Amino acid sequence: MPKVQSHENATGAEPVVFDNVSKTYPDGSIGVQDINLTCEAGQITVFVGPSGCGKTTTLRMINRMIEPSDGQVFIGDTDTSTLDQTTLRRGIGYVIQSAGLFPHRTIIDNIATVPLLLGANRRQARADALELMTKVGLDQDMAKKYPHQLSGGQQQRVGVARPLASNPPVLLMDEPFSAVDPIVRSDLQAELLRLQSELAKTVVLVTHDLDEAIMLADKLVLFEQGGRIAHEGTPEDLLLRPASAFVRDFTGDSGIRWLSTLSTSELEPGKARPVEPDLVQVEDTDWFLTLDEHEAPLLWQQREGATVTVQVPCRSTYTHGQDPVRVAFDSAVLSPVSLAVATDASNRFLGFSGMDDFSAVIAAERRKPRV
Ligand SMILES: Nc1ncnc2c1ncn2[C@@H]1O[C@H](COP(=O)(O)OP(=O)(O)OP(=O)(O)O)[C@@H](O)[C@H]1O
């Protein structure tokens, strides 16, 4: 986890600080009450919680799409209420669920919108936009296309690239990935983490998906009914040390979810005896794993001598050091010998990991001192 810091970080990102902030809507509805919270500079803070508990209200008070009724919101040392809204929003990127692109502008012009509005040189703005397309994983061939010619996931990548064009220190994301299918969604999540490791913005993100929150968050903020914060901390804090019964209920299956925060890099895949270039045996068993010509896992086989008696496809593997222990656990549960199949980033077979290996990682993690 990145080290917590409250002041401007090396990349110029600044913290967002809520000081006793409340919002009551004109009809008397309570949006949030007494929010005291720091979204640390250069980190991802994720708001989760049941519907109607104030996540979006809190997010939108940062760029003053919603004005607080009480209290102050700071970006760095600046009280946001002292800035005019245009100046404030220039420093804050905003990504929404449906990408919110201009339908009649090309992708490149969509991305370059804000720099052009601010008077940037057209050629430079477009060159920057092309570079950003690559950064968010979009093919530059798409530059001249219109939003409706792109898939939902591609549009959402443009939705992320557009605010980044003005290089804002703060990026707000309201359910950014909820309109796309699960596979695209996990690609976009991985892309966001990769981008963030490079850009280190102060990101504040709202999601309904607790697993997404656990994957992305440096700090998780769980809201509860009445617009109050039930618990804030690292994902591990919420999962293993819930502050209340509400937090415990909300984070159900917390032990399994916690495995999403543990790296597989401490596992040492083994237990495999090479038989032929494309065949390994699980040590001390009559089970074998066949490999294809690129050494990628292919089939589980049970053998009696040279006869294959059972054969099932190997459908679940984990990428060693890249996937979390939860993925390895899943692979073990789905394998006929209760062993996870480890591969390298090129999907080449590395070895097997078992429940005892996971237990060792969990025990080691539990022994680590808490800060
Ligand atoms: N414009 C408004 N006028 C009156 N009440 C509002 C308004 N916007 C939000 N609220 C109320 O404020 C509370 C918090 O709403 P908010 O949208 O912030 O919740 P949320 O946690 O983001 O919900 P969801 O997960 O459903 O998007 C709710 O009770 C909601 O009904």
Short mmCIF file of C-alpha atoms and ligand atoms in Angstrom, two decimals:
data_model
loop_
_atom_site.label_atom_id
_atom_site.label_comp_id
_atom_site.label_asym_id
_atom_site.label_seq_id
_atom_site.Cartn_x
_atom_site.Cartn_y
_atom_site.Cartn_z
CA MET A 1 0.00 0.00 0.00
CA PRO A 2 1.25 3.53 -0.71
CA LYS A 3 2.30 5.41 2.35
CA VAL A 4 -0.40 7.78 3.60
CA GLN A 5 0.49 11.43 3.18
CA SER A 6 -1.62 14.52 3.75
CA HIS A 7 0.26 17.11 1.78
CA GLU A 8 0.91 17.68 -1.88
CA ASN A 9 2.71 14.66 -3.33
CA ALA A 10 5.62 14.54 -5.77
CA THR A 11 3.36 14.65 -8.82
CA GLY A 12 1.51 17.76 -7.64
CA ALA A 13 -1.61 15.90 -6.51
CA GLU A 14 -3.31 17.37 -3.48
CA PRO A 15 -5.59 15.87 -0.84
CA VAL A 16 -9.32 16.54 -0.73
CA VAL A 17 -10.41 17.28 2.81
CA PHE A 18 -13.97 17.39 4.16
CA ASP A 19 -14.28 19.38 7.35
CA ASN A 20 -17.61 18.86 9.14
CA VAL A 21 -19.52 18.84 5.88
CA SER A 22 -23.29 18.37 5.79
CA LYS A 23 -25.83 18.62 3.02
CA THR A 24 -29.56 19.04 3.50
CA TYR A 25 -31.54 19.38 0.28
CA PRO A 26 -34.19 22.13 -0.07
CA ASP A 27 -36.97 19.58 0.46
CA GLY A 28 -35.44 18.67 3.81
CA SER A 29 -33.86 15.38 2.66
CA ILE A 30 -30.56 14.68 4.32
CA GLY A 31 -27.76 14.07 1.84
CA VAL A 32 -24.89 13.68 4.33
CA GLN A 33 -24.17 14.66 7.90
CA ASP A 34 -20.94 15.76 9.54
CA ILE A 35 -18.50 14.28 7.07
CA ASN A 36 -14.89 14.53 8.22
CA LEU A 37 -12.64 12.81 5.76
CA THR A 38 -9.33 13.10 3.95
CA CYS A 39 -8.93 11.66 0.47
CA GLU A 40 -5.16 11.40 0.40
CA ALA A 41 -3.04 13.01 -2.30
CA GLY A 42 -2.13 10.65 -5.12
CA GLN A 43 -4.28 7.81 -3.79
CA ILE A 44 -7.55 6.19 -4.76
CA THR A 45 -10.35 6.72 -2.25
CA VAL A 46 -13.47 4.68 -2.93
CA PHE A 47 -16.95 5.43 -1.57
CA VAL A 48 -19.22 2.41 -1.10
CA GLY A 49 -22.48 1.85 0.73
CA PRO A 50 -26.16 1.16 0.28
CA SER A 51 -28.28 3.20 -2.09
CA GLY A 52 -29.20 6.68 -0.91
CA CYS A 53 -26.53 6.95 1.79
CA GLY A 54 -24.80 10.02 0.33
CA LYS A 55 -21.93 8.78 -1.85
CA THR A 56 -22.77 10.86 -4.92
CA THR A 57 -23.71 13.87 -2.81
CA THR A 58 -20.28 13.72 -1.16
CA LEU A 59 -18.47 13.27 -4.48
CA ARG A 60 -20.29 16.16 -6.12
CA MET A 61 -19.57 18.52 -3.27
CA ILE A 62 -15.90 18.28 -4.27
CA ASN A 63 -16.46 20.08 -7.59
CA ARG A 64 -19.46 22.01 -6.21
CA MET A 65 -22.00 20.47 -8.54
CA ILE A 66 -23.67 20.28 -5.13
CA GLU A 67 -23.00 23.02 -2.61
CA PRO A 68 -22.55 21.93 1.03
CA SER A 69 -25.11 23.33 3.47
CA ASP A 70 -22.50 23.36 6.17
CA GLY A 71 -18.75 22.86 6.62
CA GLN A 72 -15.89 23.23 4.18
CA VAL A 73 -14.25 21.18 1.45
CA PHE A 74 -10.56 21.83 0.85
CA ILE A 75 -8.30 20.84 -2.02
CA GLY A 76 -4.86 21.10 -0.52
CA ASP A 77 -5.01 24.26 1.56
CA THR A 78 -7.66 25.94 -0.59
CA ASP A 79 -11.22 26.21 0.64
CA THR A 80 -13.12 25.33 -2.53
CA SER A 81 -15.94 27.78 -1.69
CA THR A 82 -13.49 30.65 -2.22
CA LEU A 83 -12.87 29.71 -5.88
CA ASP A 84 -15.19 30.47 -8.75
CA GLN A 85 -16.70 27.27 -10.09
CA THR A 86 -14.94 27.39 -13.47
CA THR A 87 -11.50 27.71 -11.91
CA LEU A 88 -12.33 24.96 -9.44
CA ARG A 89 -13.59 22.51 -12.09
CA ARG A 90 -10.59 23.10 -14.31
CA GLY A 91 -8.51 21.30 -11.69
CA ILE A 92 -10.95 18.44 -11.28
CA GLY A 93 -11.59 15.71 -13.85
CA TYR A 94 -15.00 14.08 -13.81
CA VAL A 95 -15.80 10.65 -15.23
CA ILE A 96 -19.36 9.33 -15.25
CA GLN A 97 -20.98 5.98 -15.90
CA SER A 98 -22.01 6.45 -19.53
CA ALA A 99 -18.81 8.24 -20.58
CA GLY A 100 -20.80 11.42 -21.39
CA LEU A 101 -19.08 11.99 -24.74
CA PHE A 102 -20.12 14.58 -27.30
CA PRO A 103 -21.83 12.46 -29.99
CA HIS A 104 -21.02 14.76 -32.92
CA ARG A 105 -17.32 15.14 -32.19
CA THR A 106 -14.63 12.66 -33.16
CA ILE A 107 -12.83 10.75 -30.42
CA ILE A 108 -9.72 12.90 -30.72
CA ASP A 109 -11.78 16.10 -30.49
CA ASN A 110 -13.71 14.73 -27.55
CA ILE A 111 -10.45 14.14 -25.70
CA ALA A 112 -9.00 17.52 -26.68
CA THR A 113 -12.17 19.43 -25.71
CA VAL A 114 -10.96 21.07 -22.52
CA PRO A 115 -7.43 22.00 -23.67
CA LEU A 116 -8.98 23.59 -26.81
CA LEU A 117 -11.50 25.47 -24.69
CA LEU A 118 -8.62 26.78 -22.63
CA GLY A 119 -6.94 28.06 -25.79
CA ALA A 120 -4.33 25.34 -26.36
CA ASN A 121 -2.70 25.12 -29.78
CA ARG A 122 -4.89 22.77 -31.89
CA ARG A 123 -2.01 20.72 -33.27
CA GLN A 124 -0.48 20.25 -29.81
CA ALA A 125 -3.85 19.44 -28.22
CA ARG A 126 -4.46 16.74 -30.81
CA ALA A 127 -0.96 15.30 -30.45
CA ASP A 128 -1.50 15.14 -26.68
CA ALA A 129 -4.91 13.53 -27.20
CA LEU A 130 -3.37 10.83 -29.41
CA GLU A 131 -0.81 10.08 -26.72
CA LEU A 132 -3.56 9.83 -24.13
CA MET A 133 -5.47 7.39 -26.31
CA THR A 134 -2.51 5.05 -26.12
CA LYS A 135 -2.24 5.56 -22.37
CA VAL A 136 -5.81 4.45 -21.77
CA GLY A 137 -5.40 1.47 -24.12
CA LEU A 138 -7.17 2.79 -27.23
CA ASP A 139 -5.92 2.19 -30.73
CA GLN A 140 -4.97 5.49 -32.40
CA ASP A 141 -6.92 4.34 -35.48
CA MET A 142 -10.03 5.26 -33.56
CA ALA A 143 -9.11 8.96 -33.39
CA LYS A 144 -11.30 9.94 -36.32
CA LYS A 145 -14.29 7.81 -35.31
CA TYR A 146 -17.40 9.04 -33.53
CA PRO A 147 -18.54 7.74 -30.13
CA HIS A 148 -21.36 5.60 -31.55
CA GLN A 149 -18.77 3.68 -33.61
CA LEU A 150 -17.03 2.48 -30.42
CA SER A 151 -18.05 -0.27 -27.98
CA GLY A 152 -19.23 0.68 -24.47
CA GLY A 153 -15.84 -0.23 -23.00
CA GLN A 154 -13.95 1.81 -25.60
CA GLN A 155 -16.23 4.80 -25.00
CA GLN A 156 -15.51 4.49 -21.30
CA ARG A 157 -11.78 4.61 -22.01
CA VAL A 158 -12.37 7.86 -23.90
CA GLY A 159 -14.39 9.00 -20.89
CA VAL A 160 -11.28 8.45 -18.73
CA ALA A 161 -8.89 10.01 -21.27
CA ARG A 162 -10.89 13.22 -21.67
CA PRO A 163 -10.51 14.65 -18.17
CA LEU A 164 -6.86 13.55 -18.12
CA ALA A 165 -6.18 15.84 -21.11
CA SER A 166 -6.22 18.86 -18.84
CA ASN A 167 -3.99 17.03 -16.36
CA PRO A 168 -6.15 17.73 -13.30
CA PRO A 169 -4.68 16.88 -9.91
CA VAL A 170 -8.05 15.51 -8.76
CA LEU A 171 -10.16 12.96 -10.65
CA LEU A 172 -13.74 12.18 -9.64
CA MET A 173 -15.29 8.96 -10.95
CA ASP A 174 -18.98 8.22 -10.41
CA GLU A 175 -19.73 4.53 -11.11
CA PRO A 176 -17.28 4.74 -14.02
CA PHE A 177 -17.36 1.07 -15.00
CA SER A 178 -20.86 -0.06 -14.11
CA ALA A 179 -22.30 0.15 -17.63
CA VAL A 180 -19.89 -2.39 -19.16
CA ASP A 181 -19.77 -6.19 -19.01
CA PRO A 182 -17.66 -7.96 -16.34
CA ILE A 183 -14.69 -8.76 -18.60
CA VAL A 184 -14.39 -5.22 -19.98
CA ARG A 185 -14.93 -3.98 -16.47
CA SER A 186 -11.99 -5.89 -15.06
CA ASP A 187 -9.83 -4.67 -17.98
CA LEU A 188 -10.79 -1.09 -17.21
CA GLN A 189 -10.08 -1.58 -13.51
CA ALA A 190 -6.62 -2.96 -14.28
CA GLU A 191 -6.06 -0.07 -16.69
CA LEU A 192 -7.02 2.47 -14.04
CA LEU A 193 -4.55 0.95 -11.58
CA ARG A 194 -1.83 0.97 -14.22
CA LEU A 195 -2.56 4.60 -15.13
CA GLN A 196 -2.67 5.58 -11.49
CA SER A 197 0.73 4.04 -10.83
CA GLU A 198 2.04 6.40 -13.50
CA LEU A 199 -0.05 9.53 -12.88
CA ALA A 200 -0.70 9.41 -9.11
CA LYS A 201 -3.83 11.58 -9.17
CA THR A 202 -6.04 12.08 -6.16
CA VAL A 203 -8.87 9.83 -7.32
CA VAL A 204 -12.26 9.70 -5.60
CA LEU A 205 -14.48 6.95 -6.98
CA VAL A 206 -18.04 5.86 -6.21
CA THR A 207 -19.09 2.28 -6.81
CA HIS A 208 -21.82 -0.16 -5.81
CA ASP A 209 -19.48 -3.08 -6.29
CA LEU A 210 -17.60 -4.00 -3.14
CA ASP A 211 -15.13 -6.24 -4.98
CA GLU A 212 -14.30 -3.38 -7.35
CA ALA A 213 -13.85 -1.13 -4.33
CA ILE A 214 -11.51 -3.61 -2.63
CA MET A 215 -9.47 -4.01 -5.79
CA LEU A 216 -9.06 -0.29 -6.47
CA ALA A 217 -9.03 1.41 -3.09
CA ASP A 218 -6.11 2.66 -1.11
CA LYS A 219 -8.78 3.94 1.26
CA LEU A 220 -12.32 2.59 1.45
CA VAL A 221 -15.07 4.77 2.87
CA LEU A 222 -18.28 2.94 3.77
CA PHE A 223 -21.35 5.17 4.10
CA GLU A 224 -24.48 4.20 5.97
CA GLN A 225 -28.08 5.40 5.92
CA GLY A 226 -28.45 8.94 7.15
CA GLY A 227 -25.41 10.06 5.20
CA ARG A 228 -22.77 9.17 7.74
CA ILE A 229 -19.45 7.37 7.45
CA ALA A 230 -19.68 3.93 9.04
CA HIS A 231 -15.98 3.06 8.59
CA GLU A 232 -12.96 4.34 6.68
CA GLY A 233 -9.63 2.61 6.25
CA THR A 234 -7.75 0.22 4.04
CA PRO A 235 -9.79 -2.59 2.49
CA GLU A 236 -8.09 -4.91 4.95
CA ASP A 237 -9.25 -2.74 7.89
CA LEU A 238 -12.87 -2.95 6.83
CA LEU A 239 -12.73 -6.66 6.07
CA LEU A 240 -10.80 -7.87 9.07
CA ARG A 241 -11.53 -5.21 11.69
CA PRO A 242 -15.06 -3.92 10.95
CA ALA A 243 -16.07 -1.00 13.14
CA SER A 244 -19.67 -2.18 13.64
CA ALA A 245 -22.21 -4.88 12.89
CA PHE A 246 -23.34 -2.81 9.90
CA VAL A 247 -19.83 -2.88 8.44
CA ARG A 248 -19.55 -6.62 9.09
CA ASP A 249 -22.87 -7.29 7.37
CA PHE A 250 -22.04 -5.07 4.41
CA THR A 251 -18.70 -6.76 3.83
CA GLY A 252 -20.11 -10.33 4.11
CA ASP A 253 -17.73 -13.12 2.97
CA SER A 254 -15.02 -10.81 4.20
CA GLY A 255 -12.45 -13.60 4.64
CA ILE A 256 -12.77 -14.64 1.01
CA ARG A 257 -12.82 -11.02 -0.13
CA TRP A 258 -9.65 -10.36 1.86
CA LEU A 259 -7.85 -12.87 -0.34
CA SER A 260 -8.28 -10.28 -3.14
CA THR A 261 -5.85 -8.01 -1.30
CA LEU A 262 -3.11 -10.66 -0.92
CA SER A 263 -0.47 -11.10 -3.60
CA THR A 264 0.43 -14.48 -5.05
CA SER A 265 4.07 -13.42 -5.31
CA GLU A 266 4.78 -15.10 -1.93
CA LEU A 267 3.46 -18.45 -3.16
CA GLU A 268 6.12 -20.81 -4.47
CA PRO A 269 4.49 -22.94 -7.14
CA GLY A 270 5.89 -26.50 -7.09
CA LYS A 271 4.61 -30.05 -6.61
CA ALA A 272 5.11 -30.78 -10.31
CA ARG A 273 7.22 -33.63 -11.77
CA PRO A 274 8.08 -33.15 -15.45
CA VAL A 275 7.35 -36.33 -17.44
CA GLU A 276 7.58 -35.13 -21.03
CA PRO A 277 7.98 -31.64 -22.52
CA ASP A 278 4.18 -31.37 -22.69
CA LEU A 279 3.27 -33.40 -19.60
CA VAL A 280 3.75 -32.91 -15.85
CA GLN A 281 2.65 -35.14 -13.00
CA VAL A 282 1.23 -33.86 -9.74
CA GLU A 283 3.68 -35.23 -7.17
CA ASP A 284 2.50 -38.33 -5.29
CA THR A 285 -0.72 -38.69 -7.31
CA ASP A 286 -1.98 -40.34 -10.48
CA TRP A 287 -2.99 -36.93 -11.89
CA PHE A 288 -1.22 -35.24 -14.79
CA LEU A 289 -1.48 -31.89 -16.56
CA THR A 290 -0.90 -31.66 -20.30
CA LEU A 291 0.61 -28.52 -21.82
CA ASP A 292 0.29 -27.11 -25.32
CA GLU A 293 3.23 -26.21 -27.57
CA HIS A 294 3.63 -22.88 -25.74
CA GLU A 295 3.68 -24.67 -22.35
CA ALA A 296 0.21 -23.36 -21.51
CA PRO A 297 -1.94 -25.65 -19.28
CA LEU A 298 -4.38 -27.67 -21.34
CA LEU A 299 -5.94 -30.81 -19.78
CA TRP A 300 -6.13 -32.58 -16.45
CA GLN A 301 -5.70 -36.31 -16.87
CA GLN A 302 -5.96 -39.17 -14.41
CA ARG A 303 -3.95 -42.16 -15.59
CA GLU A 304 -3.57 -45.81 -14.80
CA GLY A 305 -0.18 -46.64 -16.27
CA ALA A 306 -0.29 -45.26 -19.79
CA THR A 307 -4.12 -45.28 -19.94
CA VAL A 308 -5.99 -42.04 -19.46
CA THR A 309 -9.06 -42.83 -17.32
CA VAL A 310 -10.37 -39.32 -16.71
CA GLN A 311 -9.76 -36.17 -18.71
CA VAL A 312 -11.08 -32.66 -18.04
CA PRO A 313 -10.04 -29.27 -19.45
CA CYS A 314 -7.90 -27.06 -17.21
CA ARG A 315 -10.02 -23.92 -17.26
CA SER A 316 -8.82 -22.04 -14.23
CA THR A 317 -5.26 -20.84 -13.63
CA TYR A 318 -3.65 -17.89 -11.90
CA THR A 319 -0.89 -15.59 -13.08
CA HIS A 320 1.85 -15.84 -10.47
CA GLY A 321 2.66 -12.51 -8.80
CA GLN A 322 -0.04 -10.72 -10.76
CA ASP A 323 -3.35 -12.25 -9.69
CA PRO A 324 -4.37 -12.07 -6.02
CA VAL A 325 -4.60 -15.16 -3.80
CA ARG A 326 -8.39 -15.16 -4.34
CA VAL A 327 -7.88 -16.10 -8.00
CA ALA A 328 -5.42 -18.84 -7.03
CA PHE A 329 -7.90 -20.11 -4.45
CA ASP A 330 -10.58 -20.24 -7.13
CA SER A 331 -8.23 -22.19 -9.39
CA ALA A 332 -7.58 -24.72 -6.61
CA VAL A 333 -11.27 -25.16 -5.83
CA LEU A 334 -12.00 -25.85 -9.50
CA SER A 335 -9.14 -28.29 -10.06
CA PRO A 336 -9.73 -32.05 -9.64
CA VAL A 337 -6.77 -32.29 -7.25
CA SER A 338 -7.52 -29.12 -5.24
CA LEU A 339 -4.34 -27.51 -6.55
CA ALA A 340 -4.13 -24.12 -8.21
CA VAL A 341 -2.28 -24.00 -11.53
CA ALA A 342 0.30 -21.20 -11.67
CA THR A 343 1.43 -19.64 -14.93
CA ASP A 344 3.73 -16.76 -15.80
CA ALA A 345 2.47 -13.61 -17.53
CA SER A 346 2.80 -15.41 -20.90
CA ASN A 347 0.53 -18.22 -19.66
CA ARG A 348 3.42 -20.70 -19.41
CA PHE A 349 3.00 -23.35 -16.72
CA LEU A 350 5.06 -22.75 -13.55
CA GLY A 351 3.79 -25.24 -10.98
CA PHE A 352 1.01 -25.95 -8.49
CA SER A 353 -0.05 -24.22 -5.27
CA GLY A 354 -2.26 -25.79 -2.65
CA MET A 355 -4.35 -24.84 0.35
CA ASP A 356 -1.34 -25.27 2.64
CA ASP A 357 0.51 -22.64 0.58
CA PHE A 358 -2.41 -20.22 0.86
CA SER A 359 -2.56 -20.83 4.61
CA ALA A 360 1.11 -19.94 4.91
CA VAL A 361 0.59 -16.64 3.04
CA ILE A 362 -2.44 -15.81 5.20
CA ALA A 363 -0.56 -16.63 8.40
CA ALA A 364 2.43 -14.51 7.30
CA GLU A 365 0.11 -11.61 6.48
CA ARG A 366 -1.54 -11.86 9.89
CA ARG A 367 1.85 -11.75 11.60
CA LYS A 368 2.76 -8.44 9.90
CA PRO A 369 2.75 -5.50 12.31
CA ARG A 370 -0.17 -3.07 11.88
CA VAL A 371 0.54 0.63 11.44
N1 LIG B 1 -31.65 16.77 -5.52
C1 LIG B 1 -32.07 16.15 -4.41
N2 LIG B 1 -33.15 16.60 -3.74
C2 LIG B 1 -33.55 15.98 -2.62
N3 LIG B 1 -32.93 14.91 -2.09
C3 LIG B 1 -31.86 14.43 -2.71
C4 LIG B 1 -31.37 15.00 -3.91
N4 LIG B 1 -30.28 14.31 -4.32
C5 LIG B 1 -30.11 13.33 -3.41
N5 LIG B 1 -31.06 13.39 -2.45
C6 LIG B 1 -31.19 12.52 -1.27
O1 LIG B 1 -29.97 12.50 -0.56
C7 LIG B 1 -29.67 11.20 -0.08
C8 LIG B 1 -28.30 10.78 -0.61
O2 LIG B 1 -28.37 10.65 -2.03
P1 LIG B 1 -27.12 10.26 -2.91
O3 LIG B 1 -27.52 10.33 -4.32
O4 LIG B 1 -25.96 11.07 -2.48
O5 LIG B 1 -26.92 8.75 -2.44
P2 LIG B 1 -26.01 7.61 -3.07
O6 LIG B 1 -25.37 6.91 -1.92
O7 LIG B 1 -25.11 8.16 -4.11
O8 LIG B 1 -27.13 6.68 -3.73
P3 LIG B 1 -27.04 5.67 -4.97
O9 LIG B 1 -26.09 4.60 -4.56
O10 LIG B 1 -28.44 5.17 -5.08
O11 LIG B 1 -26.60 6.45 -6.16
C9 LIG B 1 -30.81 10.29 -0.54
O12 LIG B 1 -31.71 10.14 0.51
C10 LIG B 1 -31.43 11.08 -1.69
O13 LIG B 1 -32.81 10.81 -1.79
#
